[in-house]
mmCIF file of C-alpha atoms in Angstrom:
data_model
loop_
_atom_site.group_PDB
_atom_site.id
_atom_site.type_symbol
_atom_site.label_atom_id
_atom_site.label_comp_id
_atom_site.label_asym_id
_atom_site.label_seq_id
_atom_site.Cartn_x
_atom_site.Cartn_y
_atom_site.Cartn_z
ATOM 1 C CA UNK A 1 31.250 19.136 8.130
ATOM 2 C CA UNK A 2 31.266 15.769 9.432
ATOM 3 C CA UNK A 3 34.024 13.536 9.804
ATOM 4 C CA UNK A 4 33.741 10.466 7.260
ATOM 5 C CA UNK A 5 34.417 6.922 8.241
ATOM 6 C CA UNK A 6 34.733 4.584 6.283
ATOM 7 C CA UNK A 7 32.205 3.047 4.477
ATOM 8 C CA UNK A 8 33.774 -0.229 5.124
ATOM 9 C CA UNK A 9 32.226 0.727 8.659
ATOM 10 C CA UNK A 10 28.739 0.464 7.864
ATOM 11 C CA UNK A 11 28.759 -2.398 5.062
ATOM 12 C CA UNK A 12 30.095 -4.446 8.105
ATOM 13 C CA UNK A 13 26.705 -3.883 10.201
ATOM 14 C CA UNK A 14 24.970 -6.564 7.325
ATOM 15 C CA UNK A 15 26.256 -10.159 7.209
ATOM 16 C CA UNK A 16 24.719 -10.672 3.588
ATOM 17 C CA UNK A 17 26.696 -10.661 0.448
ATOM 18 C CA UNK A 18 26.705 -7.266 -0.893
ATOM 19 C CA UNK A 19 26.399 -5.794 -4.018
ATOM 20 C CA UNK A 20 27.371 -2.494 -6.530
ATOM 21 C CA UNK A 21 23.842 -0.227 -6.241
ATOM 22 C CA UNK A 22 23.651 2.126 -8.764
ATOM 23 C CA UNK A 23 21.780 4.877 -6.979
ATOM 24 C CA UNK A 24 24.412 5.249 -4.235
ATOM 25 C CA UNK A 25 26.280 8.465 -5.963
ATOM 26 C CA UNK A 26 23.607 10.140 -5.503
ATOM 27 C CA UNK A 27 21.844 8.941 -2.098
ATOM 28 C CA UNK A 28 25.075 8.320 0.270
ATOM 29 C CA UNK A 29 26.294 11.880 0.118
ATOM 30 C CA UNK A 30 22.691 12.968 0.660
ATOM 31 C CA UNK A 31 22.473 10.612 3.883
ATOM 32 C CA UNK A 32 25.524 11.488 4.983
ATOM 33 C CA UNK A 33 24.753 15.844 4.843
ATOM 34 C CA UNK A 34 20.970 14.345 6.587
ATOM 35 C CA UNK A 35 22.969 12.457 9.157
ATOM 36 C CA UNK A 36 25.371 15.498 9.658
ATOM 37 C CA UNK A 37 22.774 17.775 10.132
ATOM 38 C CA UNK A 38 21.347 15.730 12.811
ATOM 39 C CA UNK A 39 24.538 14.572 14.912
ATOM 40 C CA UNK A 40 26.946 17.277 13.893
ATOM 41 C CA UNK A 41 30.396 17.015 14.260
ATOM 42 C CA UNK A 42 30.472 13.023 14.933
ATOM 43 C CA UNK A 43 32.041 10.296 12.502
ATOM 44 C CA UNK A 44 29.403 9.327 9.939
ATOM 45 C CA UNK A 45 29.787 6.195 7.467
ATOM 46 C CA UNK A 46 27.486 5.447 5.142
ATOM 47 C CA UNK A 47 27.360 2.773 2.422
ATOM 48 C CA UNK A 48 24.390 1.804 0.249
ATOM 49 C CA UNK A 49 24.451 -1.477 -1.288
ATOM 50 C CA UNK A 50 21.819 -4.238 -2.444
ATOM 51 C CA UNK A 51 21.332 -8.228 -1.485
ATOM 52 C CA UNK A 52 21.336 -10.870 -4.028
ATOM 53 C CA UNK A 53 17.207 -10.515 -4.040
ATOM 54 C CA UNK A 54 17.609 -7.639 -5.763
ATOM 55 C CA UNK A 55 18.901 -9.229 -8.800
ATOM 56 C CA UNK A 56 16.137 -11.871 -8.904
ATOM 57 C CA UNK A 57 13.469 -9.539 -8.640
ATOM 58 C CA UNK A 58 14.997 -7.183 -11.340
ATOM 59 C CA UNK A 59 15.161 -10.159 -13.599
ATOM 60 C CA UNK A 60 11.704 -11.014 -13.168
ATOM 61 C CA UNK A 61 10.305 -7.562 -13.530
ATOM 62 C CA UNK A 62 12.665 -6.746 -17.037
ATOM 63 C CA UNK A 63 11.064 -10.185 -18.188
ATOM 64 C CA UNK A 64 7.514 -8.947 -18.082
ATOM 65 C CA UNK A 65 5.915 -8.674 -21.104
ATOM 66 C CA UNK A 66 4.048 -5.357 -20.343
ATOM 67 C CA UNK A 67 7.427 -4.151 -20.625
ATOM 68 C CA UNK A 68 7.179 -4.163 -23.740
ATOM 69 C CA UNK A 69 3.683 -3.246 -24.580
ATOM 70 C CA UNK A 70 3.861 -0.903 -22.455
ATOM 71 C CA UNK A 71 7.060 0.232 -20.850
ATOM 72 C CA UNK A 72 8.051 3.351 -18.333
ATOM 73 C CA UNK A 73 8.924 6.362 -20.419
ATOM 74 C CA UNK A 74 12.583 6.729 -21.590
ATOM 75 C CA UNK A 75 12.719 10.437 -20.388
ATOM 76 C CA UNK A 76 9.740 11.259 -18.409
ATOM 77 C CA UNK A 77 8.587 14.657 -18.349
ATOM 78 C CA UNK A 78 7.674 16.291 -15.891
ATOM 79 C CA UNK A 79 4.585 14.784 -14.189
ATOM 80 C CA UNK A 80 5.029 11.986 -16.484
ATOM 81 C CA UNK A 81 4.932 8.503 -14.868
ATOM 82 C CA UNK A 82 5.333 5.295 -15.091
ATOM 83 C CA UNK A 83 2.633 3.423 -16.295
ATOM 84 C CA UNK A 84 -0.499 2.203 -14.329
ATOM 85 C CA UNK A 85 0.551 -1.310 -14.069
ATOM 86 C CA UNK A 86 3.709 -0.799 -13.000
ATOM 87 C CA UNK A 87 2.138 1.702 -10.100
ATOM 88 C CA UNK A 88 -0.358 -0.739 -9.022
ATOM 89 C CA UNK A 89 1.595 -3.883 -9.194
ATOM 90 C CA UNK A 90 5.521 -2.396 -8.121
ATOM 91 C CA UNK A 91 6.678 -2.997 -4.814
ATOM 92 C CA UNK A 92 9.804 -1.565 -2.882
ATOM 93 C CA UNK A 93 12.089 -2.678 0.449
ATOM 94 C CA UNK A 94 14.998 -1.141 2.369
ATOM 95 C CA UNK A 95 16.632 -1.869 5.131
ATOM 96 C CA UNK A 96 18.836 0.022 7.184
ATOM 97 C CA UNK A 97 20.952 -0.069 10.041
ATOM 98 C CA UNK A 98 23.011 2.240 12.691
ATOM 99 C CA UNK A 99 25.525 1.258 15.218
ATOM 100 C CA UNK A 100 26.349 3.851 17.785
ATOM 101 C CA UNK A 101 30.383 4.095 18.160
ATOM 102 C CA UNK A 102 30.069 4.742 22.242
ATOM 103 C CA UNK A 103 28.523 1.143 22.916
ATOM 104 C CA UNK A 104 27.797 -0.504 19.941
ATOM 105 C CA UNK A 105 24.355 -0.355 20.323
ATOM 106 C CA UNK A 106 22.795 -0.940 16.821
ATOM 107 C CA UNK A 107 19.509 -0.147 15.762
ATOM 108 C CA UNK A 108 17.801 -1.456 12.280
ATOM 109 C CA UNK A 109 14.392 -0.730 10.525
ATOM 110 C CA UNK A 110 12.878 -2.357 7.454
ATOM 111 C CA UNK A 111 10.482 -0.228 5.287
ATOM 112 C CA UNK A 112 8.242 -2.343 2.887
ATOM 113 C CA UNK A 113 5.295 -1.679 0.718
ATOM 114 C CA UNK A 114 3.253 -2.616 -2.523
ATOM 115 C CA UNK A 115 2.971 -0.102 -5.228
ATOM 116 C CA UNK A 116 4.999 2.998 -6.153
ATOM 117 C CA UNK A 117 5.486 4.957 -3.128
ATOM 118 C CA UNK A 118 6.193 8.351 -5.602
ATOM 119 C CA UNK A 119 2.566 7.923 -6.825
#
Protein backbone atom coordinates (compact mmCIF):
# COMPACT_ATOMS: atom_id res chain seq x y z
CA UNK A 1 0.00 0.00 0.00
CA UNK A 2 0.98 3.47 0.10
CA UNK A 3 3.12 5.12 2.43
CA UNK A 4 1.06 7.66 4.72
CA UNK A 5 2.25 11.11 5.54
CA UNK A 6 1.02 12.93 7.68
CA UNK A 7 -2.01 14.60 7.48
CA UNK A 8 -0.46 17.55 9.07
CA UNK A 9 1.10 17.59 5.42
CA UNK A 10 -1.83 18.42 3.53
CA UNK A 11 -3.88 20.65 6.15
CA UNK A 12 -0.72 22.90 5.69
CA UNK A 13 -1.46 23.44 1.77
CA UNK A 14 -4.75 25.85 3.14
CA UNK A 15 -3.95 29.02 5.12
CA UNK A 16 -7.66 29.16 6.52
CA UNK A 17 -8.65 28.17 9.95
CA UNK A 18 -9.65 24.66 9.89
CA UNK A 19 -12.17 22.74 11.29
CA UNK A 20 -13.38 18.90 12.70
CA UNK A 21 -15.55 17.50 9.38
CA UNK A 22 -17.55 14.82 10.24
CA UNK A 23 -17.50 12.88 6.99
CA UNK A 24 -13.70 12.49 6.98
CA UNK A 25 -13.73 8.70 8.54
CA UNK A 26 -15.20 7.72 5.88
CA UNK A 27 -13.86 9.86 2.76
CA UNK A 28 -9.94 10.23 3.69
CA UNK A 29 -9.24 6.53 3.67
CA UNK A 30 -11.27 6.32 0.46
CA UNK A 31 -9.02 9.22 -1.13
CA UNK A 32 -6.16 7.95 0.08
CA UNK A 33 -6.79 3.90 -1.58
CA UNK A 34 -8.05 6.44 -4.98
CA UNK A 35 -4.80 8.31 -4.71
CA UNK A 36 -2.82 4.99 -4.16
CA UNK A 37 -4.22 3.42 -6.94
CA UNK A 38 -3.20 6.17 -9.13
CA UNK A 39 0.51 7.01 -7.90
CA UNK A 40 1.37 3.73 -6.28
CA UNK A 41 3.96 3.34 -3.99
CA UNK A 42 4.52 7.28 -3.28
CA UNK A 43 3.79 9.14 0.16
CA UNK A 44 0.12 10.14 0.22
CA UNK A 45 -1.44 12.62 2.95
CA UNK A 46 -4.70 13.39 3.03
CA UNK A 47 -6.79 15.48 5.44
CA UNK A 48 -10.39 16.63 5.01
CA UNK A 49 -11.48 19.49 6.95
CA UNK A 50 -14.10 22.47 6.59
CA UNK A 51 -13.70 26.58 6.72
CA UNK A 52 -15.57 28.65 9.10
CA UNK A 53 -18.36 29.16 6.08
CA UNK A 54 -19.37 26.00 6.69
CA UNK A 55 -20.75 26.70 10.01
CA UNK A 56 -22.68 29.79 8.85
CA UNK A 57 -24.28 28.15 6.14
CA UNK A 58 -25.26 25.07 8.32
CA UNK A 59 -26.81 27.49 10.72
CA UNK A 60 -28.82 29.10 8.22
CA UNK A 61 -30.04 26.00 6.51
CA UNK A 62 -31.04 24.09 10.24
CA UNK A 63 -32.96 27.51 10.79
CA UNK A 64 -35.28 27.07 7.86
CA UNK A 65 -38.59 26.58 8.61
CA UNK A 66 -39.29 23.92 5.88
CA UNK A 67 -37.23 22.01 8.13
CA UNK A 68 -39.70 21.50 9.97
CA UNK A 69 -42.68 21.19 7.78
CA UNK A 70 -40.99 19.29 5.89
CA UNK A 71 -37.66 17.83 6.81
CA UNK A 72 -35.14 15.09 5.02
CA UNK A 73 -36.10 11.64 6.16
CA UNK A 74 -34.50 10.32 9.42
CA UNK A 75 -33.53 6.94 7.72
CA UNK A 76 -34.08 7.13 4.09
CA UNK A 77 -34.82 4.11 2.30
CA UNK A 78 -33.62 3.18 -0.39
CA UNK A 79 -34.44 5.57 -3.28
CA UNK A 80 -35.83 7.75 -0.70
CA UNK A 81 -34.69 11.42 -0.86
CA UNK A 82 -34.58 14.38 0.45
CA UNK A 83 -37.28 16.51 -0.17
CA UNK A 84 -37.93 18.69 -3.33
CA UNK A 85 -37.02 21.90 -1.78
CA UNK A 86 -34.11 20.95 -0.38
CA UNK A 87 -33.03 19.40 -4.06
CA UNK A 88 -33.90 22.46 -5.86
CA UNK A 89 -32.71 25.05 -3.49
CA UNK A 90 -29.27 23.01 -1.81
CA UNK A 91 -26.05 23.96 -2.97
CA UNK A 92 -22.52 22.29 -2.39
CA UNK A 93 -18.51 23.50 -2.62
CA UNK A 94 -15.14 21.78 -2.22
CA UNK A 95 -12.00 22.65 -2.65
CA UNK A 96 -9.00 20.75 -2.94
CA UNK A 97 -5.46 20.93 -3.26
CA UNK A 98 -2.12 18.77 -4.15
CA UNK A 99 1.44 19.66 -3.73
CA UNK A 100 3.88 17.47 -5.53
CA UNK A 101 6.88 16.48 -2.97
CA UNK A 102 9.68 16.67 -6.02
CA UNK A 103 9.15 20.57 -6.56
CA UNK A 104 6.47 21.76 -4.69
CA UNK A 105 4.43 22.39 -7.43
CA UNK A 106 0.79 22.63 -6.11
CA UNK A 107 -2.21 22.35 -7.97
CA UNK A 108 -5.93 23.32 -6.57
CA UNK A 109 -9.52 23.00 -8.05
CA UNK A 110 -12.81 24.31 -6.69
CA UNK A 111 -16.03 22.36 -7.57
CA UNK A 112 -19.30 24.42 -7.03
CA UNK A 113 -22.89 23.99 -7.90
CA UNK A 114 -26.66 24.71 -6.99
CA UNK A 115 -28.86 21.86 -6.13
CA UNK A 116 -28.19 18.29 -4.94
CA UNK A 117 -25.63 16.86 -7.10
CA UNK A 118 -26.99 13.00 -5.93
CA UNK A 119 -30.34 13.94 -7.59
Amino acid sequence: GATKASPDAAAALFDEEQFYYSASGVDVPVIHRSMNLRFPGAPISVSEASSASVRSNQETFLADPRMQTDPPPEHPAAGEGPPAWMRRDGSFAAEARARRSADSLVKAIRVDGSGDPGY
